[in-house]
Coordinates of C-alpha atoms and ligand atoms in Angstrom, one line a residue:
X1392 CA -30.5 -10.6 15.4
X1393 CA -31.5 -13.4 13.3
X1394 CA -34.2 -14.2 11.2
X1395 CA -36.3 -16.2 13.0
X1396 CA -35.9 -13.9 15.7
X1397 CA -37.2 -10.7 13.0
X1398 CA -40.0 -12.8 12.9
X1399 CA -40.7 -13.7 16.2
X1400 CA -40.6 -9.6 16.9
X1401 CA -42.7 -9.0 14.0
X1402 CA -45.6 -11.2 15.9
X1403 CA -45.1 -9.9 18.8
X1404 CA -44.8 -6.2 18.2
X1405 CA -47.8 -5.7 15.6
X1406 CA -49.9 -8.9 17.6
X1407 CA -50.5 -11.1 14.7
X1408 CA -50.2 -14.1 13.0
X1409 CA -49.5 -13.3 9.7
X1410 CA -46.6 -14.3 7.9
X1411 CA -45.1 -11.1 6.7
X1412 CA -42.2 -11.0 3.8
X1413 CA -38.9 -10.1 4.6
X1414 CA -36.4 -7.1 2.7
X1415 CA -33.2 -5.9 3.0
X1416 CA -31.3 -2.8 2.0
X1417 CA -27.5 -2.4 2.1
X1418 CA -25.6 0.9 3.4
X1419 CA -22.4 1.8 1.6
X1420 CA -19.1 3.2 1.5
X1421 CA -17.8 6.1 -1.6
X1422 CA -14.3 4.6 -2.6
X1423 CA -13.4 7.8 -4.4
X1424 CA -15.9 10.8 -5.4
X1425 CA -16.5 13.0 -2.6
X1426 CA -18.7 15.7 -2.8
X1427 CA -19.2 15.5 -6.7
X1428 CA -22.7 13.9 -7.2
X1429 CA -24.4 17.7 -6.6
X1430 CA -22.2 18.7 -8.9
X1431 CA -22.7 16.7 -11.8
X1432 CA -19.3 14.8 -11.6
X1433 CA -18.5 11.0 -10.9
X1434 CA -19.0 9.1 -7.9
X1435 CA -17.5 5.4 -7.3
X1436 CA -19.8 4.0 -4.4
X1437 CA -20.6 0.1 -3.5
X1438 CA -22.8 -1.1 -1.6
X1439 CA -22.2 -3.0 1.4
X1440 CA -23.5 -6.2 3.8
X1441 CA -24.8 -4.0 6.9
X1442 CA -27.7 -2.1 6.1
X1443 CA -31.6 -2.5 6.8
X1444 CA -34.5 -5.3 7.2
X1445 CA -38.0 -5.0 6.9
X1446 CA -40.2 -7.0 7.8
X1447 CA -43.9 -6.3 6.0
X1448 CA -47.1 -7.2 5.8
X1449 CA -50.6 -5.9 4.1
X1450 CA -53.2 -4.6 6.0
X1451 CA -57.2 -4.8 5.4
X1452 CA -57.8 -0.8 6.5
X1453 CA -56.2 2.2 5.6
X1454 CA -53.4 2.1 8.7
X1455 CA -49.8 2.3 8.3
X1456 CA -47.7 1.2 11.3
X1457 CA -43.8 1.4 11.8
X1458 CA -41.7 -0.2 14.4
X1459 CA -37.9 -0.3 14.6
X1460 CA -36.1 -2.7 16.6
X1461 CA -33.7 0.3 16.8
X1462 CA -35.9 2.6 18.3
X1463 CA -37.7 0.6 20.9
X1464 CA -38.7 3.5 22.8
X1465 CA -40.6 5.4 20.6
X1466 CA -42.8 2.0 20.4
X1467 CA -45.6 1.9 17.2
X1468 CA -45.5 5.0 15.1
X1469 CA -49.2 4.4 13.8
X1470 CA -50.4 7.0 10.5
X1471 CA -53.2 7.1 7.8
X1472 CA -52.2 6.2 4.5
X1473 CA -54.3 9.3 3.3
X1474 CA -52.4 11.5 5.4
X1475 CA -48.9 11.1 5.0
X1476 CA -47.6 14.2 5.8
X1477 CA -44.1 14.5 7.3
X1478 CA -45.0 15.1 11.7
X1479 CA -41.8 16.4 13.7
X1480 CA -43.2 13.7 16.5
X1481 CA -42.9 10.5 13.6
X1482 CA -39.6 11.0 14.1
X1483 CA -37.0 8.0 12.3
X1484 CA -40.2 7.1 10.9
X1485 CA -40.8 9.7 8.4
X1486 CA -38.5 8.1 6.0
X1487 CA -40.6 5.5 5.6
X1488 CA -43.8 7.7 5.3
X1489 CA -42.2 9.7 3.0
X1490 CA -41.1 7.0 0.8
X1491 CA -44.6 6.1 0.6
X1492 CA -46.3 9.8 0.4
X1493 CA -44.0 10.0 -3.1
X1494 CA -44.4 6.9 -4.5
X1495 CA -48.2 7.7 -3.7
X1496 CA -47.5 11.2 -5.5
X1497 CA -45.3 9.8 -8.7
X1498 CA -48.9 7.5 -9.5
X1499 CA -48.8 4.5 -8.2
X1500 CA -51.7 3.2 -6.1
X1501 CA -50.7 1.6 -2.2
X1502 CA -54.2 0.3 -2.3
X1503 CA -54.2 -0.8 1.8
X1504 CA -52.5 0.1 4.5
X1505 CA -49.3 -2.1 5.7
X1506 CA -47.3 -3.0 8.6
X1507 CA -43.7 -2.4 9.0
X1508 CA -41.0 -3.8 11.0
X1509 CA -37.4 -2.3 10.4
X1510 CA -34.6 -3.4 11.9
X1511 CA -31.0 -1.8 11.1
X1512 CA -27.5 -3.2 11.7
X1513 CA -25.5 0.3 10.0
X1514 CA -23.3 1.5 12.8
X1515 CA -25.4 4.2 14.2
X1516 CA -24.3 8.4 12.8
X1517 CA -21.6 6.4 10.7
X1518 CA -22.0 8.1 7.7
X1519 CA -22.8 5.0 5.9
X1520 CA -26.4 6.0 4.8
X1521 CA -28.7 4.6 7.0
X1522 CA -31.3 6.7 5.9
X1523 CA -31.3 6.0 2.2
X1524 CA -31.0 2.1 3.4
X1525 CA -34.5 3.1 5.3
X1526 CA -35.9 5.0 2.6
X1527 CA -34.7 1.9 -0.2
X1528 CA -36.2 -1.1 1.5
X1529 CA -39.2 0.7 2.1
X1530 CA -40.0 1.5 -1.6
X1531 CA -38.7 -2.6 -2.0
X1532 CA -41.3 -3.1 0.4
X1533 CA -44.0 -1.0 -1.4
X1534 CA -43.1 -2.0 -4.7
X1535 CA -43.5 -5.7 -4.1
X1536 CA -46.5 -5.9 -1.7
X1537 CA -48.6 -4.3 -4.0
X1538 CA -46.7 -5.4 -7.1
X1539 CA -45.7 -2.2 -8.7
X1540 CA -42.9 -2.5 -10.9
X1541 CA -41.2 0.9 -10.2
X1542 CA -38.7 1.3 -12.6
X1543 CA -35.5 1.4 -10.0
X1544 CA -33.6 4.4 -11.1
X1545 CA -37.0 6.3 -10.9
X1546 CA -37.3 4.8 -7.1
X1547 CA -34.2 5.9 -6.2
X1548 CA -35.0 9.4 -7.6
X1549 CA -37.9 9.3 -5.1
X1550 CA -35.5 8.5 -2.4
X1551 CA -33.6 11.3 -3.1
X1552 CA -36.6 13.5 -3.3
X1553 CA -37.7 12.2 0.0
X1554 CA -34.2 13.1 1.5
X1555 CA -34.3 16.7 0.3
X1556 CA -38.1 18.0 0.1
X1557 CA -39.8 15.8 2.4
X1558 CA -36.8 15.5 5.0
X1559 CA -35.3 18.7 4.2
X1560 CA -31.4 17.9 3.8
X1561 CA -30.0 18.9 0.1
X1562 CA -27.7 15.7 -0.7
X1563 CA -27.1 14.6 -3.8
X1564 CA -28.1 11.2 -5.7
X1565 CA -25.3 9.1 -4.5
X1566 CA -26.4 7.3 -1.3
X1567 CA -29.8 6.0 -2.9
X1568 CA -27.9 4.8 -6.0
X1569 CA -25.7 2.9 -4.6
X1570 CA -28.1 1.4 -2.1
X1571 CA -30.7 0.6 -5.2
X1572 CA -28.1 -0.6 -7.8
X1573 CA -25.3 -2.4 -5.8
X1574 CA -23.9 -5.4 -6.9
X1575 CA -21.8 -8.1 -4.4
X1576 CA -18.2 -8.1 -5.1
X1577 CA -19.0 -5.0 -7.1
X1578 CA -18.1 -1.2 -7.3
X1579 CA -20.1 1.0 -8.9
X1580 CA -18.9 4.3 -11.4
X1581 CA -21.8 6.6 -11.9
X1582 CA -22.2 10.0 -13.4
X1583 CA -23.9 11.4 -11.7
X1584 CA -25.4 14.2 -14.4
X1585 CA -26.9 11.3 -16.9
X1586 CA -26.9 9.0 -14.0
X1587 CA -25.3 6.6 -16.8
X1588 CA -23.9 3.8 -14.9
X1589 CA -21.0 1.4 -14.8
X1590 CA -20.1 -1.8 -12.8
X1591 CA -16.6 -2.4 -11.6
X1592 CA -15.3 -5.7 -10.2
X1593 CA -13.7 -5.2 -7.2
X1594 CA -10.9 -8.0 -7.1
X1595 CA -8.7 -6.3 -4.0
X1596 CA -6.7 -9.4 -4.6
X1597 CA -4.8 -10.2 -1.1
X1598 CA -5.7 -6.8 0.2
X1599 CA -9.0 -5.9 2.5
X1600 CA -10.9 -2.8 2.6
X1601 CA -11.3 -1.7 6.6
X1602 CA -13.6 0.7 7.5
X1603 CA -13.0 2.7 10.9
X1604 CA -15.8 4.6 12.3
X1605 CA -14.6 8.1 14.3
X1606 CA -17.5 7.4 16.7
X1607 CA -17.8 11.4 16.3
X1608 CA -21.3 12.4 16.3
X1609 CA -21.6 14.5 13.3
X1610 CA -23.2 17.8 15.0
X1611 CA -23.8 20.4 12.5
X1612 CA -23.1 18.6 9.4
X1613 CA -26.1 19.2 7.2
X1614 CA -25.6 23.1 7.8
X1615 CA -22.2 23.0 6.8
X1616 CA -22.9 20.2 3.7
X1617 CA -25.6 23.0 2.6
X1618 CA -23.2 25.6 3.0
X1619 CA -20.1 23.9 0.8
X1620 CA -23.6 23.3 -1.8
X1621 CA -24.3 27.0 -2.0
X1622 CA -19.9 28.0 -2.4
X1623 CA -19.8 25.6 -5.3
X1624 CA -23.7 27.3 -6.6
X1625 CA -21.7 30.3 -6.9
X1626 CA -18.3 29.5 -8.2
X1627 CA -21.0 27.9 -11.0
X1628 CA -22.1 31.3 -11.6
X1629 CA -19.2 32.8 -11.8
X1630 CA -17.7 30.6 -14.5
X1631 CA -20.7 30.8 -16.3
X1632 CA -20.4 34.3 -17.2
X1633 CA -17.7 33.4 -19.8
X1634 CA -18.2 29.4 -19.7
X1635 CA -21.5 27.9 -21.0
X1636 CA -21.5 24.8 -18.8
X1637 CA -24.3 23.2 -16.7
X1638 CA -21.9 21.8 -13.5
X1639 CA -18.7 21.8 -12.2
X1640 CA -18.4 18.1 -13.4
X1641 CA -18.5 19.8 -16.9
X1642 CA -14.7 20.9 -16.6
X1643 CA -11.6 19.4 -17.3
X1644 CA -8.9 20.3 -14.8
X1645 CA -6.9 22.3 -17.7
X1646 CA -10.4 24.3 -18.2
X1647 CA -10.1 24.8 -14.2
X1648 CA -7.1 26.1 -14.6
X1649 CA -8.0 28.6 -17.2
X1650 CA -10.9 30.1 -16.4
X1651 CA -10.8 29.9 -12.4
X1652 CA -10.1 33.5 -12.4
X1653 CA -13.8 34.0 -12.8
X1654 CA -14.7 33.0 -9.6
X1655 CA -14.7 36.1 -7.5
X1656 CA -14.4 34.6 -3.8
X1657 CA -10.5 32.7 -2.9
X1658 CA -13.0 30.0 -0.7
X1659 CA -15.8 29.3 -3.3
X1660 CA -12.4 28.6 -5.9
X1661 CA -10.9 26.1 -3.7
X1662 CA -14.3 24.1 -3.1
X1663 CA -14.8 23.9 -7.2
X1664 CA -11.1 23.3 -7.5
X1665 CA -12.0 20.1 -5.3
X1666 CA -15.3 19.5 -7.3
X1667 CA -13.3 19.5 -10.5
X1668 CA -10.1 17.5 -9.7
X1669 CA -12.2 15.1 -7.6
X1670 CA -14.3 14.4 -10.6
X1671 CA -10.9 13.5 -12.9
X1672 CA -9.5 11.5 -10.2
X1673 CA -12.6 9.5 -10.2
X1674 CA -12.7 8.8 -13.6
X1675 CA -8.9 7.6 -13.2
X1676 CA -9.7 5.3 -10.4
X1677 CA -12.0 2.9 -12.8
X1678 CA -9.1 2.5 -15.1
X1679 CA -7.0 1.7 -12.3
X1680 CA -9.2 -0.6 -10.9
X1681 CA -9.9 -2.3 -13.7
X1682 CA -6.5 -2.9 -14.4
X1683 CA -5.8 -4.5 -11.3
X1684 CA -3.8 -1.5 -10.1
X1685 CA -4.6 -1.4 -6.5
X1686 CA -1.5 0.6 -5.3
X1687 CA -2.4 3.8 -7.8
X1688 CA -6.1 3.5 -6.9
X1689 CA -4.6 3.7 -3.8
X1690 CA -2.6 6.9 -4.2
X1691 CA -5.8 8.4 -5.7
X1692 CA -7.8 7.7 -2.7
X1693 CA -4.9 9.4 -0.6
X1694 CA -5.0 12.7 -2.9
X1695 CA -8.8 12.6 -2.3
X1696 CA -8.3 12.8 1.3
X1697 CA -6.2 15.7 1.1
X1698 CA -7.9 17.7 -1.1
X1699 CA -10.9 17.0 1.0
X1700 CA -8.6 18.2 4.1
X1701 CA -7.6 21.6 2.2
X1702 CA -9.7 22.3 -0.5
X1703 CA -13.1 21.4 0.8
X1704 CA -12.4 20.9 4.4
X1705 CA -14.7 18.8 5.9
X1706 CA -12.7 16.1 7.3
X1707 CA -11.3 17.3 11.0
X1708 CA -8.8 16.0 13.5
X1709 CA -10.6 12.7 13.9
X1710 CA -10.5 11.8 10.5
X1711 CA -7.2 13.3 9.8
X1712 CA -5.9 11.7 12.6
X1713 CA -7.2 8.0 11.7
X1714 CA -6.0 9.0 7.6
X1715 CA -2.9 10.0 8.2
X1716 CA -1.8 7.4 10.6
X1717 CA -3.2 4.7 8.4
X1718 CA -0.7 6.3 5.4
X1719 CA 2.0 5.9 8.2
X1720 CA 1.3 1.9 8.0
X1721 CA 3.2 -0.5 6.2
X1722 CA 0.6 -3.0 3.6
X1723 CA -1.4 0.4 3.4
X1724 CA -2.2 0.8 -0.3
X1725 CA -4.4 4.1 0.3
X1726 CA -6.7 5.8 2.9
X1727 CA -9.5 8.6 2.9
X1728 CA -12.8 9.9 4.6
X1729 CA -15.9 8.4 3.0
X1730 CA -19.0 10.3 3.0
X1731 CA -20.3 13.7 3.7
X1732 CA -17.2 14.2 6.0
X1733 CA -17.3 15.9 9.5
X1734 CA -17.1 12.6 11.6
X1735 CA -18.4 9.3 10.1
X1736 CA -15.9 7.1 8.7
X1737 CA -12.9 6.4 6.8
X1738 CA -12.0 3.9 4.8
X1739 CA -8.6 1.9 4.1
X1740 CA -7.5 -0.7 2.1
X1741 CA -4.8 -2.7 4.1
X1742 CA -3.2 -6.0 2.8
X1743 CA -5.1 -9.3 4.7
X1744 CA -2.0 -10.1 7.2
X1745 CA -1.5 -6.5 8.5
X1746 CA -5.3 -6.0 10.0
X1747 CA -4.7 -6.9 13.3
X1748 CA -1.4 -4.3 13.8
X1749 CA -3.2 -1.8 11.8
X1750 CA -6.0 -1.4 14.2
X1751 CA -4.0 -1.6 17.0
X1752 CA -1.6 1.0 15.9
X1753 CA -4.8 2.9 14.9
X1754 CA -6.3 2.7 18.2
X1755 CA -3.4 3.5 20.3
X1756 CA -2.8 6.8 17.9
X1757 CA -6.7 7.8 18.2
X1758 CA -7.1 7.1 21.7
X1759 CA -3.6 9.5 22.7
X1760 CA -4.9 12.0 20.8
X1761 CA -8.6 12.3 20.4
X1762 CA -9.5 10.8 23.9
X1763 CA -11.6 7.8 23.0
X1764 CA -11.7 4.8 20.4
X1765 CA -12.5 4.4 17.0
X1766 CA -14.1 1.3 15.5
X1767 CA -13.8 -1.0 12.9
X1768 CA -15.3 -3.5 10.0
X1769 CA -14.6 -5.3 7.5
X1770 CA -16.2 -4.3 4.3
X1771 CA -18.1 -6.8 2.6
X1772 CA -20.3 -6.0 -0.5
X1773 CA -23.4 -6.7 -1.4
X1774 CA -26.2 -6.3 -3.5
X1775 CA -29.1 -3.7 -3.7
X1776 CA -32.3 -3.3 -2.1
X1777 CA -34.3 -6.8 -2.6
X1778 CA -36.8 -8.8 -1.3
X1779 CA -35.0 -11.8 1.0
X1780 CA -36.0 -15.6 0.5
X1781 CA -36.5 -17.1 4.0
X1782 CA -36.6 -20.6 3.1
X1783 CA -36.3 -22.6 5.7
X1784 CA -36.6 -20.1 8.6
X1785 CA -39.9 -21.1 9.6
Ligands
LIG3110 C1 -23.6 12.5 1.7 C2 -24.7 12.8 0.7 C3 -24.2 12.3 -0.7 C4 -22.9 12.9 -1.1 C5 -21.9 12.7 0.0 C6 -20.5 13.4 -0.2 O1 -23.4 11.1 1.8 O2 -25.9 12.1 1.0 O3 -25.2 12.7 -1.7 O4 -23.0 14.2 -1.5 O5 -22.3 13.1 1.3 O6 -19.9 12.8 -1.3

């Protein structure tokens, strides 16, 4: 859908002739730093060119009306903007009225009412953080309608707090950071316990990363994402009976070693064993990176997937299937699940003249054994969530 067609729908849909502004907010893929943001390690995150418009316009009442061009059947989603409260029958669209109810809450004044039109182009289930792309352009959206200057790390704080009060899932900081902060051609190093921040280039030199998309639908996922929370909650506890440290990110792998006797349960040990040496490879993968060394970035990614595979387990025969036969391929410099795990996608980087085997290979693998076909796209960066100049469109 282009532009001129957002705005044609836009006219249509809400029956007006106002010119509304237009926003955008990438999705993204986790190059290394899985499962670490809840627990106060690293995460290595860009942001990238799929992701979410919004089309929006100010209002002269009090009403606040969504529409996504991805949900066509569920048609207007019409609220009050004194009565935000999150309504099992709003559906998709109490990401955007949550956005609003806490950036209402945190003090700053939506004075009118506003329209909305979102359209999304993130592979739908993907894993690649459609919701925090919904929840980011909207506070873009609020922010600059009513000029608010919302300090962004505070806005993506709210996003977060919209994901686990409002919406009820307990993820961590790293979907709305990288979807706020992003930068094109950029990856992005934060820790994730003093949210300081650090921007990589990401010069893949003659290599491309490929994302592949299980097509799994991701059933059960928040249940078990809560559960591997509450195994590395108590594996915390445990250590801090003799440790005084605030998070698993805390550790060193050598103070793992030492002290994982503490933690009582043999399943809670391996998920913090993950936490920990997840965290250090992290860490590792910036210096590698920034020294052009793609093939041990590489090797790094492929120790993530495996201690994602055994120590955390959440990554299952679709993605191991896709992982492993990617590591099988020559021009394969690394490979690994990206996300919360259970489905979604993985992620590869494969050199520029061996895309078209590798996907073939890929799918023929897949298809034999899982039944059906995986997808793929090329990863482009991009930048944060922003307002979008439409010169020349109209
Ligand atoms: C999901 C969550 C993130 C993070 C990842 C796993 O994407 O939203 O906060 O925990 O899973 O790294």
């Amino acid at each position: 859908m282009n532009k001129l067609e957002l705005y044609q729908n836009y006219k249509t849909i809400f029956e007006t002739n106002d010119t509304p502004r237009m926003f955008f907010a990438p999705g993204r893929i986790n190059l290394i730093g899985e499962h670490t943001d809840y627990n106060g390690g690293h995460v290595f995150p860009a942001a990238i060119s799929f992701g979410t418009y919004a089309l929006a316009h100010k209002r002269t009442d009090r009403k606040v009306r969504f529409y996504s061009l991805n949900m066509e059947e569920s048609g207007i989603i019409e609220c009050e903007l004194d009565n935000l409260a999150y309504k099992e029958s709003d559906d998709w669209a109490n990401y955007p009225k949550g956005m609003m109810q806490y950036i209402a809450k945190a003090g700053y004044d939506i004075s009118t009412g506003v329209d909305i039109l979102f359209y999304g182009n993130i592979p739908n289930g993907a894993g690649l953080s459609s919701s925090a792309s919904i929840e980011m352009v909207t506070g873009v959206v609020i922010e600059q309608l009513f000029q608010l200057k919302i300090d962004r790390v505070h806005m993506i704080q709210l996003g977060q707090k919209v994901e686990n009060q409002y919406m009820g899932v307990n993820s961590g900081i790293m979907d709305q950071f990288a979807i706020g902060k992003g930068k094109k051609d950029h990856a992005l190093l934060l820790n994730c316990q003093t949210l300081n921040y650090h921007y990589a280039p990401l010069d893949l030199q003659n290599y491309k990363i490929m994302i592949i998309n299980t097509n799994k639908r991701r059933e059960l996922a928040s249940s078990k994402y809560n559960e591997r929370r509450e195994q590395c909650e108590r594996a915390l506890t445990d250590l801090q009976t003799s440790l005084s440290i605030s998070s698993l990110g805390d550790l060193s792998k050598q103070e793992f070693e030492a002290n994982k006797h503490l933690i009582t349960n043999d399943i809670d040990r391996k998920r913090a064993k993950h936490a920990v040496y997840e965290n250090d490879r992290t860490i590792q993968a910036l210096v590698y990176l920034q020294a052009g060394d793609l093939s041990n970035f590489g090797k790094l990614m492929n120790q993530s997937h495996l201690s994602l595979q055994h120590d955390y387990e959440v990554t299952g025969e679709e993605l191991d299937t896709i992982v492993e036969t990617a590591w099988q391929q020559e021009g394969v410099l690394g490979a690994r699940m990206t996300g919360a795990g259970f489905g979604g996608c993985a992620i590869a980087i494969v050199a520029d003249n061996g895309v078209d085997r590798f996907k073939q290979v890929v799918t023929t693998t897949y298809q034999e054994k899982i039944g059906y076909q995986p997808s793929f796209y090329l990863a482009t960066t991009d930048d944060g969530a922003k307002e979008i100049t439409t010169e020349g469109v109209l």
